Amino acid sequence: MTLTLEEFNQCISDLYEQSQQIHDRWQLQKTSKGSYLVYSFVDQDHLKHEFHIVYSESYAVPVLYFNVSRLDGSLLSLDDVWQLFTHRKTSKMYETITQQEHSILHRPFFVLHPCHTENVLKQVANQPIKKKFLFWLSIYGQSVGLPLSVHYAID
Amino acid sequence: MGNASMDDGDITRELWQSRIPICFILSDDDMSKVNRSELPEPLYLMLSRHLYFPCFIEKIFRYYSTYYKENLADTTNHLSIHNLWLEYESIPLKWHYPIGVLYDLYTSSLTSSTCHLPWQIIVHLSQFPENELIRFPDRESIEAYYMSTLKEADALKHKGQIIGDMQKRDHKQLWNSLLQDKYETFWNINMKLMSYTDNLLYFRYIPYRIYLLDRPYLQKLFAPYDSEHDRWMTLNDLVQYSLNHELHCEHFANGKKMLNTNVNDYQVIIHGVQPPLHTPVQWLSEYFSYPDNFLHICLVEKRT
């Protein structure tokens, strides 16, 4: 199941509106290359987590980019990131997270690979677009520590 | 486009074999930390155009580390294989792009054809520019990056059907034969990715990226055949479309130099050659793609 660009833009716009209403942190960035959502927070170890939701034209699905940085601005490596999420390091690991050039900002971000997204979304194939989007976000976001309030699931 | 003729197969083999002579020179900054009385000589390597610089990080580091035997233990020096990066004329080389792409992009505008071979690249062993360059801490990370690009190409061409149906060992075979320079073994698998699906006689979209100096690459959805007008789209069509779209996106207000959208003002370079602009992109996609199945196209402004 895929999303058109229009559907994607509608989803992130709706999420942003809801975020405003519940005083959450999502920000909506609009650029000439496309719009995307940003969420960032600093954890108790003073690490800054930054998440971007960007549309992939190639896969026609949303993609989750993220970076984790220290106070001095230095970025965590992939190894550091995996330790953070307490996943065991296996060879499958590299299949799911790679560093890529952010398709709008063109600088390095980690990305959860979108090649399985269409399969993941099949589970909610008959749901409205918005539910599909939230389902995707909750699954992908959860694996990399993105907090998602239950309020978003409530219409 | 039909079955591959003898000539087309020769083309893919020729492209597979093309290499670039590279001269790696240690940066002044790192040179000053060398603790031997003799300074490192430049390192000369002949590298495949379609491989990636990170494949050679270990080799390059091993060569220079002999000059730092004592200093390597000193962690305050930050001399580490993990901080190795490459630079050309003050630009950190985006080494997730194939070697040939970087070479064509940065050296094609030079006037004399003799002054840029071997290609001189500066090696840095410290101060990795992590906000600009992707890290490849090991071979697996390069393989993962290659596979992710390959998957994106198949998503564009076939909605991911062909690569999705492949066994894991086929994926491994592609990467290993690329690393081991095994043309036949590579193309045994790769030709499956060049086939057609959905009763089409062409790919759904062409995987391509267009590189210009001082700009991020251009990539859009582009179909190789215009069924409405019964016309195969050409290289000229693809470049023109991408340039027009980019201009449309550009902010004039930020003082950026306005993009020249006249295709004839550029050399259009793929694998170091300029294919005729009337070449159908479907053919180019099948025979002129890099091993990651993308057409990496460099646009270099012609000197007037």
Coordinates of C-alpha atoms in Angstrom, one line a residue:
Chain A
M1 CA 0.0 0.0 0.0
T2 CA 1.4 3.3 -1.0
L3 CA 0.7 7.0 -0.3
T4 CA 0.6 9.7 -2.9
L5 CA 2.4 12.9 -2.3
E6 CA -0.9 14.7 -1.7
E7 CA -2.0 12.1 0.8
F8 CA 1.4 12.3 2.6
N9 CA 1.1 16.1 2.8
Q10 CA -2.3 15.8 4.2
C11 CA -1.2 13.4 6.8
I12 CA 1.7 15.5 8.1
S13 CA -0.4 18.6 8.0
D14 CA -3.0 16.8 10.2
L15 CA -0.4 15.5 12.6
Y16 CA 1.1 18.9 12.9
E17 CA -2.4 20.4 13.7
Q18 CA -3.0 17.8 16.3
S19 CA 0.4 18.3 17.8
Q20 CA -0.3 22.0 18.2
Q21 CA -3.5 21.2 19.9
I22 CA -2.0 18.9 22.5
H23 CA 1.1 21.1 22.8
D24 CA 3.5 18.5 21.5
R25 CA 6.7 19.1 19.7
W26 CA 6.1 18.3 16.0
Q27 CA 7.2 21.0 13.6
L28 CA 6.2 21.3 9.9
Q29 CA 8.9 22.4 7.5
K30 CA 7.9 23.6 4.1
T31 CA 10.6 23.8 1.4
S32 CA 10.6 24.1 -2.4
K33 CA 11.7 20.5 -2.5
G34 CA 8.8 19.3 -0.3
S35 CA 7.4 19.4 3.2
Y36 CA 8.4 17.3 6.1
L37 CA 7.8 16.9 9.8
V38 CA 10.5 17.3 12.5
Y39 CA 10.4 16.1 16.1
S40 CA 13.3 16.6 18.5
F41 CA 13.9 16.2 22.2
V42 CA 16.9 15.9 24.6
D43 CA 17.0 12.8 26.8
Q44 CA 18.2 12.4 30.4
D45 CA 21.8 11.7 29.1
H46 CA 21.7 15.1 27.3
L47 CA 21.6 13.4 23.9
K48 CA 19.5 15.2 21.3
H49 CA 17.3 13.0 19.2
E50 CA 16.0 14.4 16.0
F51 CA 13.4 12.7 13.8
H52 CA 12.2 13.7 10.3
I53 CA 9.3 12.3 8.4
V54 CA 10.0 12.7 4.7
Y55 CA 8.2 11.5 1.6
S56 CA 10.0 9.0 -0.7
E57 CA 8.9 9.4 -4.3
S58 CA 10.8 6.3 -5.3
Y59 CA 8.8 4.1 -2.9
A60 CA 5.7 6.3 -2.6
V61 CA 5.8 5.9 1.2
P62 CA 6.9 8.0 4.2
V63 CA 10.4 7.5 5.4
L64 CA 11.8 8.1 8.9
Y65 CA 15.1 9.8 9.2
F66 CA 16.9 10.4 12.5
N67 CA 20.1 11.5 14.1
V68 CA 21.3 11.5 17.7
S69 CA 23.8 14.0 18.8
R70 CA 25.8 14.9 21.9
L71 CA 25.9 18.3 23.6
D72 CA 29.0 19.2 21.6
G73 CA 27.1 18.7 18.4
S74 CA 28.9 15.5 17.4
L75 CA 26.8 12.7 15.9
L76 CA 26.4 9.3 17.3
S77 CA 27.7 6.5 15.1
L78 CA 25.6 3.6 14.0
D79 CA 27.1 1.4 16.7
D80 CA 26.4 4.0 19.4
V81 CA 22.8 4.3 18.1
W82 CA 22.3 0.5 18.3
Q83 CA 23.6 0.4 21.8
L84 CA 21.2 3.2 22.7
F85 CA 18.2 1.1 21.5
T86 CA 19.6 -2.0 23.2
H87 CA 19.2 -4.1 20.1
R88 CA 21.7 -6.9 19.7
K89 CA 24.1 -6.3 16.8
T90 CA 23.3 -8.8 14.1
S91 CA 24.0 -8.7 10.4
K92 CA 20.3 -7.9 9.8
M93 CA 20.9 -4.6 11.6
Y94 CA 22.6 -3.1 8.6
E95 CA 19.6 -4.0 6.5
T96 CA 17.2 -2.0 8.5
I97 CA 19.2 1.1 9.4
T98 CA 21.7 2.8 7.0
Q99 CA 23.2 6.3 6.8
Q100 CA 21.9 8.1 3.8
E101 CA 21.8 11.6 2.3
H102 CA 18.6 13.2 3.5
S103 CA 16.5 13.7 0.3
I104 CA 15.7 17.3 1.1
L105 CA 18.5 18.5 3.3
H106 CA 21.2 16.5 1.6
R107 CA 23.3 15.8 4.7
P108 CA 23.8 12.5 6.5
F109 CA 20.9 11.0 8.5
F110 CA 20.2 7.5 9.6
V111 CA 17.2 6.0 7.9
L112 CA 15.0 3.0 8.5
H113 CA 14.9 1.4 5.1
P114 CA 11.6 1.9 3.4
C115 CA 11.7 -1.3 1.3
H116 CA 9.5 -3.1 3.8
T117 CA 7.1 -0.3 4.4
E118 CA 4.6 -1.4 1.7
N119 CA 4.4 -4.8 3.3
V120 CA 4.0 -3.3 6.8
L121 CA 1.1 -1.1 5.5
K122 CA -0.6 -4.1 3.9
Q123 CA -1.8 -5.0 7.4
V124 CA -3.9 -1.8 7.4
A125 CA -4.7 -1.8 3.7
N126 CA -8.4 -1.1 4.2
Q127 CA -8.0 1.6 6.8
P128 CA -8.3 5.3 6.0
I129 CA -5.0 7.0 5.0
K130 CA -4.6 8.7 8.3
K131 CA -4.8 5.5 10.2
K132 CA -2.3 3.9 7.8
F133 CA 0.1 6.8 8.4
L134 CA -0.2 6.6 12.2
F135 CA 0.3 2.8 12.1
W136 CA 3.4 3.2 10.1
L137 CA 4.7 5.9 12.4
S138 CA 4.0 3.9 15.5
I139 CA 5.9 0.8 14.2
Y140 CA 8.9 2.6 12.8
G141 CA 9.1 5.3 15.4
Q142 CA 8.9 2.8 18.2
S143 CA 12.0 0.9 17.1
V144 CA 14.1 4.1 17.3
G145 CA 12.7 5.7 20.4
L146 CA 10.3 8.2 18.9
P147 CA 7.6 9.0 21.5
L148 CA 4.1 9.0 20.0
S149 CA 1.3 10.1 22.2
V150 CA -1.9 8.0 22.2
H151 CA -3.8 11.2 21.5
Y152 CA -2.9 11.0 17.9
A153 CA -4.8 7.8 17.5
I154 CA -7.9 9.5 18.8
D155 CA -9.9 11.3 16.1
Chain B
M1 CA 14.5 -2.5 -26.6
G2 CA 14.6 -6.2 -27.3
N3 CA 17.4 -8.7 -26.7
A4 CA 21.0 -7.7 -26.1
S5 CA 23.0 -7.7 -29.2
M6 CA 26.7 -8.6 -29.3
D7 CA 27.6 -4.9 -29.4
D8 CA 25.5 -4.0 -26.3
G9 CA 27.1 -6.8 -24.3
D10 CA 30.5 -5.4 -25.3
I11 CA 29.5 -2.0 -24.0
T12 CA 28.7 -3.3 -20.6
R13 CA 31.9 -5.2 -20.4
E14 CA 33.9 -2.1 -21.5
L15 CA 32.2 0.0 -18.8
W16 CA 32.9 -2.7 -16.2
Q17 CA 36.6 -2.6 -17.0
S18 CA 37.2 1.2 -17.0
R19 CA 39.5 2.4 -14.3
I20 CA 40.9 5.7 -13.1
P21 CA 44.5 6.3 -11.9
I22 CA 44.4 8.0 -8.6
C23 CA 47.2 9.6 -6.6
F24 CA 46.5 9.9 -2.8
I25 CA 48.4 12.6 -1.0
L26 CA 48.5 13.0 2.7
S27 CA 47.1 16.4 3.9
D28 CA 49.5 19.0 5.2
D29 CA 47.9 18.9 8.6
D30 CA 48.4 15.1 9.0
M31 CA 51.8 15.3 7.3
S32 CA 53.0 17.5 10.2
K33 CA 52.2 14.7 12.7
V34 CA 54.3 12.1 11.0
N35 CA 57.0 10.8 13.3
R36 CA 59.5 9.4 10.8
S37 CA 62.3 11.3 9.2
E38 CA 61.0 10.3 5.8
L39 CA 57.7 11.8 4.7
P40 CA 55.1 9.6 3.1
E41 CA 55.2 9.2 -0.7
P42 CA 51.9 9.6 -2.5
L43 CA 50.0 6.3 -2.9
Y44 CA 49.0 5.4 -6.5
L45 CA 46.0 3.1 -7.2
M46 CA 44.0 2.2 -10.3
L47 CA 40.4 2.1 -9.2
S48 CA 37.3 0.9 -10.9
R49 CA 35.0 3.7 -11.9
H50 CA 31.9 1.9 -10.6
L51 CA 33.3 1.1 -7.1
Y52 CA 33.2 3.3 -4.0
F53 CA 36.2 5.0 -2.3
P54 CA 35.2 3.5 1.1
C55 CA 36.1 0.1 -0.4
F56 CA 39.7 1.2 -0.2
I57 CA 39.7 2.9 3.2
E58 CA 41.6 0.0 4.8
K59 CA 44.2 -0.1 2.1
I60 CA 44.8 3.6 2.2
F61 CA 45.0 3.7 6.0
R62 CA 47.3 0.7 6.2
Y63 CA 49.7 2.5 3.8
Y64 CA 49.9 5.7 5.8
S65 CA 49.7 4.1 9.3
T66 CA 53.2 2.7 8.8
Y67 CA 54.4 6.3 9.1
Y68 CA 52.7 6.9 12.4
K69 CA 53.6 3.8 14.3
E70 CA 54.1 5.6 17.6
N71 CA 51.5 8.3 17.1
L72 CA 48.6 5.9 16.5
A73 CA 48.7 4.9 20.1
D74 CA 48.4 8.5 21.2
T75 CA 44.6 9.0 21.2
T76 CA 44.8 12.7 21.5
N77 CA 46.0 12.8 17.9
H78 CA 42.6 11.4 16.7
L79 CA 44.4 9.6 14.0
S80 CA 42.2 6.7 13.3
I81 CA 40.9 4.7 10.4
H82 CA 37.4 5.9 11.4
N83 CA 38.4 9.5 10.8
L84 CA 39.9 8.9 7.4
W85 CA 38.3 11.0 4.7
L86 CA 39.1 12.3 1.2
E87 CA 39.2 15.8 -0.2
Y88 CA 39.5 17.3 -3.6
E89 CA 40.2 21.0 -3.9
S90 CA 38.8 21.8 -0.4
I91 CA 35.7 19.7 -1.0
P92 CA 35.1 16.6 1.1
L93 CA 34.4 13.9 -1.4
K94 CA 30.9 12.4 -1.0
W95 CA 32.2 8.9 -1.2
H96 CA 28.8 7.2 -1.2
Y97 CA 28.8 8.3 -4.9
P98 CA 30.7 5.9 -7.2
I99 CA 34.3 6.9 -7.9
G100 CA 33.7 7.6 -11.6
V101 CA 30.8 10.0 -10.8
L102 CA 33.1 12.1 -8.6
Y103 CA 35.9 12.1 -11.1
D104 CA 33.6 13.2 -14.0
L105 CA 32.0 15.9 -11.9
Y106 CA 35.1 17.5 -10.5
T107 CA 37.6 17.1 -13.4
S108 CA 35.6 17.5 -16.6
S109 CA 35.6 21.2 -16.5
L110 CA 39.4 21.4 -16.4
T111 CA 40.8 22.7 -19.7
S112 CA 43.7 20.5 -20.4
S113 CA 43.0 16.8 -20.6
T114 CA 46.5 15.9 -19.3
C115 CA 46.6 17.9 -16.2
H116 CA 44.1 15.8 -14.2
L117 CA 45.5 12.3 -14.5
P118 CA 46.4 10.7 -12.2
W119 CA 43.6 12.3 -10.2
Q120 CA 45.2 13.9 -7.1
I121 CA 43.2 13.4 -3.9
I122 CA 44.0 14.6 -0.4
V123 CA 43.8 12.0 2.4
H124 CA 42.8 13.3 5.9
L125 CA 43.2 11.2 9.0
S126 CA 41.5 13.4 11.4
Q127 CA 38.5 15.9 11.8
F128 CA 36.0 13.8 9.9
P129 CA 33.3 16.2 8.5
E130 CA 30.4 14.2 9.9
N131 CA 27.8 16.7 8.9
E132 CA 28.7 16.3 5.3
L133 CA 30.0 12.7 4.8
I134 CA 28.5 9.4 5.4
R135 CA 30.5 7.0 7.6
F136 CA 31.4 3.5 6.4
P137 CA 32.9 1.8 9.5
D138 CA 33.3 -1.6 7.7
R139 CA 32.6 -3.5 4.6
E140 CA 29.1 -4.5 5.6
S141 CA 28.1 -0.8 5.8
I142 CA 29.2 -0.3 2.2
E143 CA 27.3 -3.4 1.1
A144 CA 24.2 -2.2 3.0
Y145 CA 24.4 1.2 1.3
Y146 CA 24.9 -0.5 -2.2
M147 CA 21.9 -2.8 -1.6
S148 CA 19.7 0.1 -0.4
T149 CA 20.5 2.0 -3.7
L150 CA 19.9 -1.2 -5.7
K151 CA 16.5 -1.7 -4.0
E152 CA 15.5 1.8 -4.7
A153 CA 16.4 1.3 -8.4
D154 CA 14.2 -1.8 -8.5
A155 CA 11.4 0.0 -6.7
L156 CA 11.4 2.6 -9.5
K157 CA 11.7 0.1 -12.4
H158 CA 9.6 -2.8 -11.1
K159 CA 7.9 -1.7 -7.8
G160 CA 10.6 -3.8 -6.1
Q161 CA 9.1 -7.1 -7.5
I162 CA 12.3 -8.5 -9.0
I163 CA 14.7 -7.7 -6.2
G164 CA 12.1 -8.8 -3.7
D165 CA 11.7 -12.2 -5.3
M166 CA 15.5 -12.7 -5.3
Q167 CA 17.1 -15.0 -2.8
K168 CA 19.5 -13.5 -0.2
R169 CA 22.3 -15.3 -1.9
D170 CA 21.6 -13.5 -5.2
H171 CA 22.0 -10.2 -3.4
K172 CA 25.2 -11.4 -1.9
Q173 CA 26.4 -12.6 -5.3
L174 CA 25.8 -9.1 -6.8
W175 CA 27.9 -7.4 -4.1
N176 CA 30.7 -10.0 -3.9
S177 CA 31.2 -10.1 -7.7
L178 CA 31.3 -6.3 -7.7
L179 CA 34.0 -6.4 -5.1
Q180 CA 35.9 -9.2 -6.7
D181 CA 35.6 -7.8 -10.2
K182 CA 33.7 -10.7 -11.6
Y183 CA 31.7 -9.4 -14.6
E184 CA 30.0 -12.7 -15.6
T185 CA 28.9 -13.6 -12.1
F186 CA 27.6 -10.1 -11.6
W187 CA 25.6 -9.9 -14.8
N188 CA 24.1 -13.4 -14.3
I189 CA 22.0 -11.9 -11.5
N190 CA 21.9 -8.3 -12.8
M191 CA 20.3 -9.2 -16.0
K192 CA 17.2 -10.2 -14.1
L193 CA 17.0 -6.6 -12.9
M194 CA 17.1 -5.5 -16.5
S195 CA 14.0 -7.5 -17.5
Y196 CA 10.4 -6.2 -17.8
T197 CA 7.4 -6.7 -15.7
D198 CA 3.7 -6.0 -15.9
N199 CA 3.5 -6.6 -19.6
L200 CA 5.5 -3.5 -20.3
L201 CA 8.4 -3.3 -22.8
Y202 CA 10.2 -0.9 -20.6
F203 CA 10.8 0.1 -17.0
R204 CA 8.1 1.9 -15.0
Y205 CA 10.5 4.7 -14.1
I206 CA 14.2 5.2 -14.8
P207 CA 16.5 5.3 -11.8
Y208 CA 18.8 8.3 -12.3
R209 CA 20.6 11.1 -10.5
I210 CA 22.0 14.2 -12.2
Y211 CA 25.0 15.8 -10.6
L212 CA 26.0 19.5 -10.9
L213 CA 28.8 21.4 -9.2
D214 CA 27.7 23.3 -6.1
R215 CA 24.3 21.7 -6.0
P216 CA 22.6 18.6 -4.5
Y217 CA 21.8 16.0 -7.1
L218 CA 18.5 16.0 -9.1
Q219 CA 16.3 13.0 -9.0
K220 CA 12.6 12.9 -10.2
L221 CA 10.2 10.2 -11.4
F222 CA 10.7 9.9 -15.1
A223 CA 9.0 7.3 -17.4
P224 CA 11.0 6.1 -20.4
Y225 CA 8.1 5.8 -22.8
D226 CA 5.4 8.3 -23.6
S227 CA 2.5 6.1 -24.5
E228 CA 0.3 9.1 -25.4
H229 CA 2.6 10.2 -28.2
D230 CA 4.1 6.8 -28.9
R231 CA 7.6 8.1 -28.3
W232 CA 10.7 6.9 -26.5
M233 CA 12.0 9.5 -24.2
T234 CA 15.6 10.5 -24.8
L235 CA 18.6 11.6 -22.6
N236 CA 17.9 15.1 -23.7
D237 CA 14.3 14.8 -22.5
L238 CA 15.4 13.5 -19.2
V239 CA 18.0 16.2 -18.6
Q240 CA 15.7 19.0 -19.8
Y241 CA 12.8 17.8 -17.6
S242 CA 15.1 17.6 -14.5
L243 CA 16.6 21.1 -15.1
N244 CA 13.2 22.6 -15.7
H245 CA 11.8 21.1 -12.5
E246 CA 14.8 22.3 -10.5
L247 CA 14.6 25.8 -11.8
H248 CA 10.9 25.8 -10.9
C249 CA 11.9 24.9 -7.3
E250 CA 14.6 27.4 -6.9
H251 CA 14.3 30.4 -4.7
F252 CA 15.4 33.5 -6.5
A253 CA 15.5 35.5 -3.4
N254 CA 18.4 33.7 -1.7
G255 CA 20.9 35.0 -4.2
K256 CA 21.8 31.6 -5.6
K257 CA 23.1 31.6 -9.1
M258 CA 20.1 30.9 -11.4
L259 CA 20.3 27.5 -12.9
N260 CA 21.0 27.4 -16.7
T261 CA 18.4 25.1 -18.2
N262 CA 19.9 25.0 -21.7
V263 CA 21.0 21.4 -22.1
N264 CA 23.3 22.4 -24.9
D265 CA 25.4 24.5 -22.5
Y266 CA 26.4 21.3 -20.7
Q267 CA 28.6 18.3 -21.3
V268 CA 26.3 15.4 -20.4
I269 CA 28.6 12.8 -19.0
I270 CA 28.0 9.1 -18.0
H271 CA 30.9 6.8 -17.3
G272 CA 33.3 9.5 -18.6
V273 CA 31.7 9.6 -22.1
Q274 CA 29.0 11.8 -23.6
P275 CA 26.3 9.6 -25.1
P276 CA 24.3 11.2 -27.9
L277 CA 21.5 13.2 -26.5
H278 CA 18.9 11.5 -28.7
T279 CA 19.7 8.1 -27.1
P280 CA 16.6 6.5 -25.6
V281 CA 16.8 6.5 -21.7
Q282 CA 15.4 3.0 -21.6
W283 CA 18.5 1.8 -23.5
L284 CA 20.8 3.8 -21.3
S285 CA 19.2 2.4 -18.2
E286 CA 19.7 -1.1 -19.4
Y287 CA 23.3 -0.7 -20.7
F288 CA 24.8 2.4 -19.2
S289 CA 23.7 2.2 -15.6
Y290 CA 26.2 1.7 -12.8
P291 CA 26.2 -1.6 -10.9
D292 CA 23.7 0.0 -8.5
N293 CA 21.3 0.2 -11.5
F294 CA 21.2 4.0 -11.4
L295 CA 22.2 6.2 -14.3
H296 CA 24.6 8.7 -12.6
I297 CA 24.7 11.6 -15.0
C298 CA 27.2 14.5 -14.6
L299 CA 26.3 17.9 -16.1
V300 CA 29.4 20.1 -16.5
E301 CA 29.0 23.5 -18.0
K302 CA 30.9 23.9 -21.3
R303 CA 33.4 26.7 -21.3
T304 CA 32.3 29.5 -23.7

